[in-house]
Amino acid sequence: MRLSDFDKAPENELTDLHATEESSSGLPMDVVAATGEENVAPETQAQSVAPEPGFLAVLKNRNFVTMWSGQIFSQLADKVYVVLMIAIIESQFQSENQSISGWVSAIMIANTIPAVLFGSLAGVFVDRWHKKEVLVSTNLLRGILVLSVPFLLWLTRGQVLANLPLGFEILLAVTFLVSTLGQFFSPAEQATIPMIVDKPNLLSANSLYTTTAMGSLIVGFAIGEPILALADSLGASIGLGVNIGKELLVGASYAIAGILLIVMRTGETKQIVTGNEPHVLADLRDGIRYLGEHKKIKGALIQLVVLQSIIASMTVVAVRMAELLPEIKASQFGFLLAAGGVGLALGAVGLSYLDRQFSRDRLSLYGSIGVAASLVGLSFSHSLWLSILCLVGMGVFSASVLIPMQTTIQSETPEEMRGKVFGLQNNAINIALSLPLALTGIAETALGVPTVLLCLAAISAIGGIFTQKYNAVD
C-alpha cells in the first residue's frame, strides 16, 4: 500500500494496517517501505504512533535503544575515568606522605578547561557535521586515547619536564583531549534525540537518559575503585601484565559505545555544506541571536542554569552538613549526594508517567517550588534521616525541572540550530557549575549552612516563578 492510498483505505483496512508488524522506530513497516527511511521526521512519527506512558514507547524504538546502550557505556567511562586518573597518580606519581590533592586538582582543571573554552564552539561544528559521525568518532577517539595511556607512561617513565614527571604531563594532555572530545559529543547527543524520538515521547526519552546518567554517576563514583582493581587483577591473570586492566576497561567502554552507535540510523537528510561556510564566530552569533529571539527556549535555559547552580552549591554544602550531623563523618558526605542522585532517578522514572497530565511549564514551576521546600526543610534538619529524606525530595523535584526544560529546548529548536543551542547550553551550565563551587564555601563560612540553604531555596522559587511569568508574556 502506498502512502497516497491511506486516505482511500476503508476503516477495517486501516485497522489491519496498524496491526501489522512495526519497525524499530514504532512506524508500520508499510510506511517504512513507502518512504525508504525508517526514521522519518518526529512530526510524522507523532501522527503515526499513539503515545504510550512511561518508558515503553521509547524502549520499542530500536534506534533509541541503540543510542541509549551507547550512552550507558560512554557515561560509565566518563565517571570511572576520573577514578582511573586518581588510581594512576597514587600508584606512579604520589610520593609517600605527600598529599594527592595537588595532583588531582591539576587533573580536574585539565578536565574543566575544555568545557569553558570549547563548549559553544563545538556546537557550531556539530551543526555542520553528521551527528552520528560525531557520536561514533568521539567515543572511538576517547577509547584510543585511554588505551594509549599505559604505553605512553612506559615510554616516558623516569623523564621530567619543567619539574614535573613527563608521564603526569601526558595524563594532563590526555585528560584535556578526552574532555575536548566530550564537548563535541554532548551537543551531538542532545541534537540526535529529537531526530530519532517522536515529540510525544521526548520527555520519556529524556527521563530515561537522566535515570541512566544518575545511575552511572552513583556506580562510577561509588564502586569505580573496586571495579578498576578487579580489572587489573583479571588483566594480570590472563597475561596482559600488571596494572593495565583498568585502562583497558575504561578505553574499551568508550570503544564499545562508539561501535554500538555505528548501527544507529538517525534519518539525517540535511546536506552538509563543505564550501563557503559562514565563519565560526558568525555561526556562534547566530546561535546567541536565536536564543535571544525565542523566549521559550531562553526561559528553559535560564531555569536549567539556575537549578544546576543550586546543585553545584549543594556539593559544597554537603561536606559541611556531614561534618555537623552527629551520625556521619565529613568524609562520608557522599551519602548525602547519593541521596539526591537517587531522588533524581526516582523523579525521572515518575515523570515519564506524568508528562501528559501536566504541561512542561507547570511541571517546572512545581519542581522549582518543591526544590525550595526541600531546601527549607533541610535548613532546619539536625537528623541524618530527615536530611536524607529532604535530599531525596530535592532530587525528585529537580527532575521535574531538568527533564521538562531539556525537552522544551529539544522540541522547540529546529534541527539546523540544535548544535549551536546545545553548545551554548553546555557552556552556560559548565560556568554555572563552576562559579558556585568558589562562592558557596565563602558564603557558608560567613553566614552558616542554614542561611545558605534558605538563600538557595529563595533562588529556586524566584527562578521558577520568574520563568513561568516570563514565558507567559506575549
PDB file of C-alpha atoms in Angstrom, residues 167-449:
ATOM      1  CA  GLY A 167      54.193  10.902  32.454  1.00  0.00           C
ATOM      2  CA  PHE A 168      51.949  13.122  34.580  1.00  0.00           C
ATOM      3  CA  GLU A 169      52.019  15.799  31.888  1.00  0.00           C
ATOM      4  CA  ILE A 170      50.907  13.073  29.460  1.00  0.00           C
ATOM      5  CA  LEU A 171      47.956  12.386  31.773  1.00  0.00           C
ATOM      6  CA  LEU A 172      47.069  16.088  31.731  1.00  0.00           C
ATOM      7  CA  ALA A 173      47.208  16.164  27.923  1.00  0.00           C
ATOM      8  CA  VAL A 174      45.104  13.001  27.557  1.00  0.00           C
ATOM      9  CA  THR A 175      42.545  14.363  30.040  1.00  0.00           C
ATOM     10  CA  PHE A 176      42.362  17.655  28.133  1.00  0.00           C
ATOM     11  CA  LEU A 177      41.801  15.832  24.824  1.00  0.00           C
ATOM     12  CA  VAL A 178      39.224  13.409  26.275  1.00  0.00           C
ATOM     13  CA  SER A 179      37.299  16.343  27.757  1.00  0.00           C
ATOM     14  CA  THR A 180      37.532  18.291  24.476  1.00  0.00           C
ATOM     15  CA  LEU A 181      36.045  15.373  22.550  1.00  0.00           C
ATOM     16  CA  GLY A 182      33.300  15.243  25.162  1.00  0.00           C
ATOM     17  CA  GLN A 183      32.339  18.825  24.295  1.00  0.00           C
ATOM     18  CA  PHE A 184      31.517  17.656  20.764  1.00  0.00           C
ATOM     19  CA  PHE A 185      29.753  14.523  21.961  1.00  0.00           C
ATOM     20  CA  SER A 186      27.293  16.286  24.296  1.00  0.00           C
ATOM     21  CA  PRO A 187      25.576  18.663  21.811  1.00  0.00           C
ATOM     22  CA  ALA A 188      25.551  15.932  19.142  1.00  0.00           C
ATOM     23  CA  GLU A 189      23.839  13.570  21.580  1.00  0.00           C
ATOM     24  CA  GLN A 190      21.217  16.126  22.608  1.00  0.00           C
ATOM     25  CA  ALA A 191      20.600  17.068  18.964  1.00  0.00           C
ATOM     26  CA  THR A 192      20.164  13.417  17.933  1.00  0.00           C
ATOM     27  CA  ILE A 193      17.477  12.517  20.476  1.00  0.00           C
ATOM     28  CA  PRO A 194      14.693  14.555  18.788  1.00  0.00           C
ATOM     29  CA  MET A 195      15.776  13.117  15.430  1.00  0.00           C
ATOM     30  CA  ILE A 196      15.060   9.527  16.464  1.00  0.00           C
ATOM     31  CA  VAL A 197      12.236  10.030  19.008  1.00  0.00           C
ATOM     32  CA  ASP A 198       8.821  11.441  18.180  1.00  0.00           C
ATOM     33  CA  LYS A 199       7.777  14.588  20.068  1.00  0.00           C
ATOM     34  CA  PRO A 200       5.156  12.982  22.353  1.00  0.00           C
ATOM     35  CA  ASN A 201       7.835  10.636  23.715  1.00  0.00           C
ATOM     36  CA  LEU A 202      10.673  13.157  24.096  1.00  0.00           C
ATOM     37  CA  LEU A 203      10.077  13.665  27.797  1.00  0.00           C
ATOM     38  CA  SER A 204      10.117   9.901  28.425  1.00  0.00           C
ATOM     39  CA  ALA A 205      13.358   9.624  26.447  1.00  0.00           C
ATOM     40  CA  ASN A 206      14.981  12.401  28.475  1.00  0.00           C
ATOM     41  CA  SER A 207      13.704  10.803  31.685  1.00  0.00           C
ATOM     42  CA  LEU A 208      15.410   7.537  30.769  1.00  0.00           C
ATOM     43  CA  TYR A 209      18.615   9.379  29.882  1.00  0.00           C
ATOM     44  CA  THR A 210      18.578  11.224  33.209  1.00  0.00           C
ATOM     45  CA  THR A 211      17.961   7.989  35.115  1.00  0.00           C
ATOM     46  CA  THR A 212      20.902   6.389  33.324  1.00  0.00           C
ATOM     47  CA  ALA A 213      23.140   9.387  33.991  1.00  0.00           C
ATOM     48  CA  MET A 214      22.343   9.280  37.706  1.00  0.00           C
ATOM     49  CA  GLY A 215      22.896   5.542  37.804  1.00  0.00           C
ATOM     50  CA  SER A 216      26.280   5.847  36.121  1.00  0.00           C
ATOM     51  CA  LEU A 217      27.231   8.670  38.497  1.00  0.00           C
ATOM     52  CA  ILE A 218      26.432   6.546  41.553  1.00  0.00           C
ATOM     53  CA  VAL A 219      28.061   3.404  40.133  1.00  0.00           C
ATOM     54  CA  GLY A 220      31.092   5.236  38.754  1.00  0.00           C
ATOM     55  CA  PHE A 221      31.987   7.085  41.941  1.00  0.00           C
ATOM     56  CA  ALA A 222      30.745   4.534  44.463  1.00  0.00           C
ATOM     57  CA  ILE A 223      32.263   1.340  43.069  1.00  0.00           C
ATOM     58  CA  GLY A 224      34.643   2.686  40.430  1.00  0.00           C
ATOM     59  CA  GLU A 225      37.733   1.879  42.505  1.00  0.00           C
ATOM     60  CA  PRO A 226      36.918  -1.807  43.170  1.00  0.00           C
ATOM     61  CA  ILE A 227      35.872  -2.260  39.527  1.00  0.00           C
ATOM     62  CA  LEU A 228      39.227  -0.911  38.340  1.00  0.00           C
ATOM     63  CA  ALA A 229      41.096  -3.079  40.858  1.00  0.00           C
ATOM     64  CA  LEU A 230      39.175  -6.132  39.619  1.00  0.00           C
ATOM     65  CA  ALA A 231      40.026  -5.212  36.016  1.00  0.00           C
ATOM     66  CA  ASP A 232      43.727  -5.065  36.929  1.00  0.00           C
ATOM     67  CA  SER A 233      43.526  -8.475  38.601  1.00  0.00           C
ATOM     68  CA  LEU A 234      41.748 -10.030  35.639  1.00  0.00           C
ATOM     69  CA  GLY A 235      44.228  -8.454  33.227  1.00  0.00           C
ATOM     70  CA  ALA A 236      47.166  -9.876  35.171  1.00  0.00           C
ATOM     71  CA  SER A 237      45.540 -13.319  35.395  1.00  0.00           C
ATOM     72  CA  ILE A 238      45.223 -13.636  31.625  1.00  0.00           C
ATOM     73  CA  GLY A 239      48.752 -12.430  30.956  1.00  0.00           C
ATOM     74  CA  LEU A 240      48.102  -8.811  29.953  1.00  0.00           C
ATOM     75  CA  GLY A 241      50.551  -7.527  32.543  1.00  0.00           C
ATOM     76  CA  VAL A 242      50.160  -5.827  35.891  1.00  0.00           C
ATOM     77  CA  ASN A 243      48.113  -2.650  36.331  1.00  0.00           C
ATOM     78  CA  ILE A 244      46.870  -2.159  32.784  1.00  0.00           C
ATOM     79  CA  GLY A 245      43.463  -3.814  33.117  1.00  0.00           C
ATOM     80  CA  LYS A 246      41.863  -0.599  34.380  1.00  0.00           C
ATOM     81  CA  GLU A 247      42.940   1.369  31.298  1.00  0.00           C
ATOM     82  CA  LEU A 248      41.635  -1.441  29.097  1.00  0.00           C
ATOM     83  CA  LEU A 249      38.284  -1.362  30.898  1.00  0.00           C
ATOM     84  CA  VAL A 250      37.734   2.390  30.518  1.00  0.00           C
ATOM     85  CA  GLY A 251      39.107   2.544  26.976  1.00  0.00           C
ATOM     86  CA  ALA A 252      37.037  -0.449  25.901  1.00  0.00           C
ATOM     87  CA  SER A 253      33.883   1.144  27.366  1.00  0.00           C
ATOM     88  CA  TYR A 254      34.346   4.186  25.127  1.00  0.00           C
ATOM     89  CA  ALA A 255      35.134   1.962  22.154  1.00  0.00           C
ATOM     90  CA  ILE A 256      32.061  -0.233  22.722  1.00  0.00           C
ATOM     91  CA  ALA A 257      29.884   2.899  22.871  1.00  0.00           C
ATOM     92  CA  GLY A 258      31.255   4.011  19.511  1.00  0.00           C
ATOM     93  CA  ILE A 259      30.787   0.585  17.919  1.00  0.00           C
ATOM     94  CA  LEU A 260      27.192   0.324  19.155  1.00  0.00           C
ATOM     95  CA  LEU A 261      26.347   3.723  17.687  1.00  0.00           C
ATOM     96  CA  ILE A 262      27.575   2.685  14.230  1.00  0.00           C
ATOM     97  CA  VAL A 263      24.371   0.702  13.634  1.00  0.00           C
ATOM     98  CA  MET A 264      22.084   3.553  14.732  1.00  0.00           C
ATOM     99  CA  ARG A 265      20.076   5.292  11.994  1.00  0.00           C
ATOM    100  CA  THR A 266      19.332   8.971  12.563  1.00  0.00           C
ATOM    101  CA  GLY A 267      17.494   9.663   9.306  1.00  0.00           C
ATOM    102  CA  GLU A 268      19.609  12.758   8.664  1.00  0.00           C
ATOM    103  CA  THR A 269      18.690  14.234   5.294  1.00  0.00           C
ATOM    104  CA  LYS A 270      20.470  17.550   5.682  1.00  0.00           C
ATOM    105  CA  GLN A 271      23.179  18.210   3.108  1.00  0.00           C
ATOM    106  CA  ILE A 272      26.460  19.070   4.810  1.00  0.00           C
ATOM    107  CA  VAL A 273      27.982  22.129   3.176  1.00  0.00           C
ATOM    108  CA  THR A 274      31.725  21.877   2.653  1.00  0.00           C
ATOM    109  CA  GLY A 275      32.440  25.192   0.938  1.00  0.00           C
ATOM    110  CA  ASN A 276      31.624  28.845   1.551  1.00  0.00           C
ATOM    111  CA  GLU A 277      30.564  28.115   5.115  1.00  0.00           C
ATOM    112  CA  PRO A 278      29.909  31.057   7.440  1.00  0.00           C
ATOM    113  CA  HIS A 279      32.700  31.907   9.820  1.00  0.00           C
ATOM    114  CA  VAL A 280      32.594  30.030  13.113  1.00  0.00           C
ATOM    115  CA  LEU A 281      32.068  33.254  15.077  1.00  0.00           C
ATOM    116  CA  ALA A 282      29.219  34.232  12.742  1.00  0.00           C
ATOM    117  CA  ASP A 283      27.549  30.903  13.453  1.00  0.00           C
ATOM    118  CA  LEU A 284      28.112  31.435  17.153  1.00  0.00           C
ATOM    119  CA  ARG A 285      26.455  34.857  16.940  1.00  0.00           C
ATOM    120  CA  ASP A 286      23.548  33.257  15.091  1.00  0.00           C
ATOM    121  CA  GLY A 287      23.072  30.840  17.996  1.00  0.00           C
ATOM    122  CA  ILE A 288      23.150  33.643  20.567  1.00  0.00           C
ATOM    123  CA  ARG A 289      20.726  35.725  18.495  1.00  0.00           C
ATOM    124  CA  TYR A 290      18.394  32.743  18.110  1.00  0.00           C
ATOM    125  CA  LEU A 291      18.293  32.249  21.871  1.00  0.00           C
ATOM    126  CA  GLY A 292      17.560  35.924  22.361  1.00  0.00           C
ATOM    127  CA  GLU A 293      14.638  35.826  19.934  1.00  0.00           C
ATOM    128  CA  HIS A 294      12.953  32.689  21.277  1.00  0.00           C
ATOM    129  CA  LYS A 295      11.686  33.280  24.784  1.00  0.00           C
ATOM    130  CA  LYS A 296      10.533  29.754  25.485  1.00  0.00           C
ATOM    131  CA  ILE A 297      13.976  28.279  24.801  1.00  0.00           C
ATOM    132  CA  LYS A 298      15.723  31.111  26.652  1.00  0.00           C
ATOM    133  CA  GLY A 299      13.407  30.707  29.646  1.00  0.00           C
ATOM    134  CA  ALA A 300      14.070  26.968  29.766  1.00  0.00           C
ATOM    135  CA  LEU A 301      17.817  27.587  29.590  1.00  0.00           C
ATOM    136  CA  ILE A 302      17.648  30.142  32.417  1.00  0.00           C
ATOM    137  CA  GLN A 303      15.847  27.661  34.621  1.00  0.00           C
ATOM    138  CA  LEU A 304      18.360  24.909  33.832  1.00  0.00           C
ATOM    139  CA  VAL A 305      21.255  27.227  34.716  1.00  0.00           C
ATOM    140  CA  VAL A 306      19.603  28.288  37.992  1.00  0.00           C
ATOM    141  CA  LEU A 307      18.977  24.689  39.077  1.00  0.00           C
ATOM    142  CA  GLN A 308      22.439  23.495  38.044  1.00  0.00           C
ATOM    143  CA  SER A 309      23.955  26.330  40.107  1.00  0.00           C
ATOM    144  CA  ILE A 310      21.939  25.192  43.137  1.00  0.00           C
ATOM    145  CA  ILE A 311      23.036  21.571  42.630  1.00  0.00           C
ATOM    146  CA  ALA A 312      26.673  22.650  42.350  1.00  0.00           C
ATOM    147  CA  SER A 313      26.336  24.681  45.549  1.00  0.00           C
ATOM    148  CA  MET A 314      24.928  21.631  47.327  1.00  0.00           C
ATOM    149  CA  THR A 315      28.087  19.629  46.591  1.00  0.00           C
ATOM    150  CA  VAL A 316      29.974  22.146  48.750  1.00  0.00           C
ATOM    151  CA  VAL A 317      27.276  22.463  51.421  1.00  0.00           C
ATOM    152  CA  ALA A 318      27.024  18.661  51.732  1.00  0.00           C
ATOM    153  CA  VAL A 319      30.581  18.447  53.083  1.00  0.00           C
ATOM    154  CA  ARG A 320      29.809  20.882  55.892  1.00  0.00           C
ATOM    155  CA  MET A 321      26.441  19.225  56.570  1.00  0.00           C
ATOM    156  CA  ALA A 322      28.132  15.849  57.003  1.00  0.00           C
ATOM    157  CA  GLU A 323      30.513  17.455  59.461  1.00  0.00           C
ATOM    158  CA  LEU A 324      27.623  18.887  61.515  1.00  0.00           C
ATOM    159  CA  LEU A 325      25.390  15.803  61.537  1.00  0.00           C
ATOM    160  CA  PRO A 326      26.271  13.552  64.504  1.00  0.00           C
ATOM    161  CA  GLU A 327      25.577  10.255  62.713  1.00  0.00           C
ATOM    162  CA  ILE A 328      28.256  10.560  59.977  1.00  0.00           C
ATOM    163  CA  LYS A 329      31.716  11.991  59.353  1.00  0.00           C
ATOM    164  CA  ALA A 330      32.671  14.786  56.966  1.00  0.00           C
ATOM    165  CA  SER A 331      34.384  12.236  54.708  1.00  0.00           C
ATOM    166  CA  GLN A 332      31.027  10.472  54.275  1.00  0.00           C
ATOM    167  CA  PHE A 333      29.343  13.428  52.564  1.00  0.00           C
ATOM    168  CA  GLY A 334      28.956  11.176  49.517  1.00  0.00           C
ATOM    169  CA  PHE A 335      25.969   9.539  51.222  1.00  0.00           C
ATOM    170  CA  LEU A 336      24.142  12.869  51.143  1.00  0.00           C
ATOM    171  CA  LEU A 337      24.950  13.471  47.479  1.00  0.00           C
ATOM    172  CA  ALA A 338      23.923   9.910  46.631  1.00  0.00           C
ATOM    173  CA  ALA A 339      20.530  10.556  48.269  1.00  0.00           C
ATOM    174  CA  GLY A 340      19.965  13.465  45.891  1.00  0.00           C
ATOM    175  CA  GLY A 341      21.013  11.272  42.956  1.00  0.00           C
ATOM    176  CA  VAL A 342      18.566   8.549  43.985  1.00  0.00           C
ATOM    177  CA  GLY A 343      15.792  11.147  44.221  1.00  0.00           C
ATOM    178  CA  LEU A 344      16.639  12.487  40.769  1.00  0.00           C
ATOM    179  CA  ALA A 345      16.471   8.978  39.298  1.00  0.00           C
ATOM    180  CA  LEU A 346      13.143   8.304  41.024  1.00  0.00           C
ATOM    181  CA  GLY A 347      11.779  11.616  39.785  1.00  0.00           C
ATOM    182  CA  ALA A 348      12.865  10.813  36.234  1.00  0.00           C
ATOM    183  CA  VAL A 349      11.039   7.479  36.324  1.00  0.00           C
ATOM    184  CA  GLY A 350       7.867   9.014  37.782  1.00  0.00           C
ATOM    185  CA  LEU A 351       7.956  11.921  35.361  1.00  0.00           C
ATOM    186  CA  SER A 352       7.736   9.590  32.371  1.00  0.00           C
ATOM    187  CA  TYR A 353       4.193   8.761  33.526  1.00  0.00           C
ATOM    188  CA  LEU A 354       3.097  12.311  34.428  1.00  0.00           C
ATOM    189  CA  ASP A 355       4.072  14.300  31.359  1.00  0.00           C
ATOM    190  CA  ARG A 356       0.599  14.015  29.816  1.00  0.00           C
ATOM    191  CA  GLN A 357      -1.166  15.183  32.970  1.00  0.00           C
ATOM    192  CA  PHE A 358       0.739  18.475  33.278  1.00  0.00           C
ATOM    193  CA  SER A 359       2.350  20.901  30.854  1.00  0.00           C
ATOM    194  CA  ARG A 360       6.136  21.159  30.894  1.00  0.00           C
ATOM    195  CA  ASP A 361       5.956  24.727  32.233  1.00  0.00           C
ATOM    196  CA  ARG A 362       3.717  23.594  35.086  1.00  0.00           C
ATOM    197  CA  LEU A 363       5.976  20.664  35.938  1.00  0.00           C
ATOM    198  CA  SER A 364       8.944  23.014  36.021  1.00  0.00           C
ATOM    199  CA  LEU A 365       7.164  25.504  38.285  1.00  0.00           C
ATOM    200  CA  TYR A 366       6.064  22.786  40.709  1.00  0.00           C
ATOM    201  CA  GLY A 367       9.574  21.354  40.626  1.00  0.00           C
ATOM    202  CA  SER A 368      11.206  24.709  41.459  1.00  0.00           C
ATOM    203  CA  ILE A 369       8.844  25.260  44.399  1.00  0.00           C
ATOM    204  CA  GLY A 370       9.412  21.648  45.537  1.00  0.00           C
ATOM    205  CA  VAL A 371      13.190  22.138  45.449  1.00  0.00           C
ATOM    206  CA  ALA A 372      12.750  25.311  47.517  1.00  0.00           C
ATOM    207  CA  ALA A 373      10.566  23.487  50.069  1.00  0.00           C
ATOM    208  CA  SER A 374      13.115  20.660  50.340  1.00  0.00           C
ATOM    209  CA  LEU A 375      15.926  23.140  50.961  1.00  0.00           C
ATOM    210  CA  VAL A 376      13.881  24.923  53.634  1.00  0.00           C
ATOM    211  CA  GLY A 377      13.272  21.582  55.369  1.00  0.00           C
ATOM    212  CA  LEU A 378      16.965  20.780  55.099  1.00  0.00           C
ATOM    213  CA  SER A 379      17.912  24.087  56.740  1.00  0.00           C
ATOM    214  CA  PHE A 380      16.012  23.076  59.893  1.00  0.00           C
ATOM    215  CA  SER A 381      17.169  19.451  59.952  1.00  0.00           C
ATOM    216  CA  HIS A 382      19.506  18.127  62.634  1.00  0.00           C
ATOM    217  CA  SER A 383      18.895  14.450  61.828  1.00  0.00           C
ATOM    218  CA  LEU A 384      20.658  12.323  59.230  1.00  0.00           C
ATOM    219  CA  TRP A 385      17.487  10.541  58.122  1.00  0.00           C
ATOM    220  CA  LEU A 386      15.460  13.738  57.844  1.00  0.00           C
ATOM    221  CA  SER A 387      18.292  15.284  55.839  1.00  0.00           C
ATOM    222  CA  ILE A 388      18.387  12.274  53.513  1.00  0.00           C
ATOM    223  CA  LEU A 389      14.614  12.478  53.083  1.00  0.00           C
ATOM    224  CA  CYS A 390      14.845  16.164  52.168  1.00  0.00           C
ATOM    225  CA  LEU A 391      17.674  15.485  49.722  1.00  0.00           C
ATOM    226  CA  VAL A 392      15.739  12.666  48.062  1.00  0.00           C
ATOM    227  CA  GLY A 393      12.796  15.074  47.768  1.00  0.00           C
ATOM    228  CA  MET A 394      15.056  17.722  46.295  1.00  0.00           C
ATOM    229  CA  GLY A 395      16.253  15.198  43.716  1.00  0.00           C
ATOM    230  CA  VAL A 396      12.697  14.205  42.780  1.00  0.00           C
ATOM    231  CA  PHE A 397      11.640  17.834  42.303  1.00  0.00           C
ATOM    232  CA  SER A 398      14.862  18.654  40.440  1.00  0.00           C
ATOM    233  CA  ALA A 399      13.885  16.056  37.836  1.00  0.00           C
ATOM    234  CA  SER A 400      10.633  17.992  37.317  1.00  0.00           C
ATOM    235  CA  VAL A 401      12.713  20.988  36.258  1.00  0.00           C
ATOM    236  CA  LEU A 402      15.655  19.434  34.426  1.00  0.00           C
ATOM    237  CA  ILE A 403      13.791  16.994  32.203  1.00  0.00           C
ATOM    238  CA  PRO A 404      10.835  19.168  31.043  1.00  0.00           C
ATOM    239  CA  MET A 405      13.126  22.127  30.346  1.00  0.00           C
ATOM    240  CA  GLN A 406      15.603  19.971  28.412  1.00  0.00           C
ATOM    241  CA  THR A 407      12.675  18.540  26.445  1.00  0.00           C
ATOM    242  CA  THR A 408      11.414  22.048  25.701  1.00  0.00           C
ATOM    243  CA  ILE A 409      14.774  23.079  24.262  1.00  0.00           C
ATOM    244  CA  GLN A 410      14.935  19.936  22.116  1.00  0.00           C
ATOM    245  CA  SER A 411      11.401  20.184  20.763  1.00  0.00           C
ATOM    246  CA  GLU A 412      11.411  23.949  20.134  1.00  0.00           C
ATOM    247  CA  THR A 413      14.822  24.149  18.422  1.00  0.00           C
ATOM    248  CA  PRO A 414      14.984  23.364  14.668  1.00  0.00           C
ATOM    249  CA  GLU A 415      17.484  20.756  13.530  1.00  0.00           C
ATOM    250  CA  GLU A 416      19.852  23.243  11.870  1.00  0.00           C
ATOM    251  CA  MET A 417      20.216  25.225  15.131  1.00  0.00           C
ATOM    252  CA  ARG A 418      20.415  22.399  17.675  1.00  0.00           C
ATOM    253  CA  GLY A 419      24.196  22.078  17.761  1.00  0.00           C
ATOM    254  CA  LYS A 420      24.657  25.814  18.364  1.00  0.00           C
ATOM    255  CA  VAL A 421      21.929  25.956  21.009  1.00  0.00           C
ATOM    256  CA  PHE A 422      23.104  22.856  22.876  1.00  0.00           C
ATOM    257  CA  GLY A 423      26.703  24.057  22.673  1.00  0.00           C
ATOM    258  CA  LEU A 424      25.699  27.362  24.263  1.00  0.00           C
ATOM    259  CA  GLN A 425      23.640  25.456  26.822  1.00  0.00           C
ATOM    260  CA  ASN A 426      26.593  23.260  27.796  1.00  0.00           C
ATOM    261  CA  ASN A 427      28.824  26.320  28.056  1.00  0.00           C
ATOM    262  CA  ALA A 428      26.346  28.170  30.277  1.00  0.00           C
ATOM    263  CA  ILE A 429      25.813  25.149  32.520  1.00  0.00           C
ATOM    264  CA  ASN A 430      29.553  24.495  32.841  1.00  0.00           C
ATOM    265  CA  ILE A 431      30.024  28.072  34.032  1.00  0.00           C
ATOM    266  CA  ALA A 432      27.002  27.679  36.321  1.00  0.00           C
ATOM    267  CA  LEU A 433      28.629  24.598  37.820  1.00  0.00           C
ATOM    268  CA  SER A 434      31.987  26.310  38.340  1.00  0.00           C
ATOM    269  CA  LEU A 435      31.138  29.644  39.977  1.00  0.00           C
ATOM    270  CA  PRO A 436      29.108  28.243  42.925  1.00  0.00           C
ATOM    271  CA  LEU A 437      31.990  25.956  43.868  1.00  0.00           C
ATOM    272  CA  ALA A 438      34.023  29.051  44.673  1.00  0.00           C
ATOM    273  CA  LEU A 439      31.283  31.271  46.106  1.00  0.00           C
ATOM    274  CA  THR A 440      29.350  28.796  48.248  1.00  0.00           C
ATOM    275  CA  GLY A 441      32.279  27.968  50.520  1.00  0.00           C
ATOM    276  CA  ILE A 442      32.801  31.667  51.249  1.00  0.00           C
ATOM    277  CA  ALA A 443      29.078  32.195  51.887  1.00  0.00           C
ATOM    278  CA  GLU A 444      28.840  29.168  54.166  1.00  0.00           C
ATOM    279  CA  THR A 445      31.795  30.362  56.254  1.00  0.00           C
ATOM    280  CA  ALA A 446      30.312  33.847  56.625  1.00  0.00           C
ATOM    281  CA  LEU A 447      26.604  33.008  57.010  1.00  0.00           C
ATOM    282  CA  GLY A 448      26.368  29.367  58.090  1.00  0.00           C
ATOM    283  CA  VAL A 449      24.708  26.337  56.461  1.00  0.00           C
TER     284      VAL A 449
END
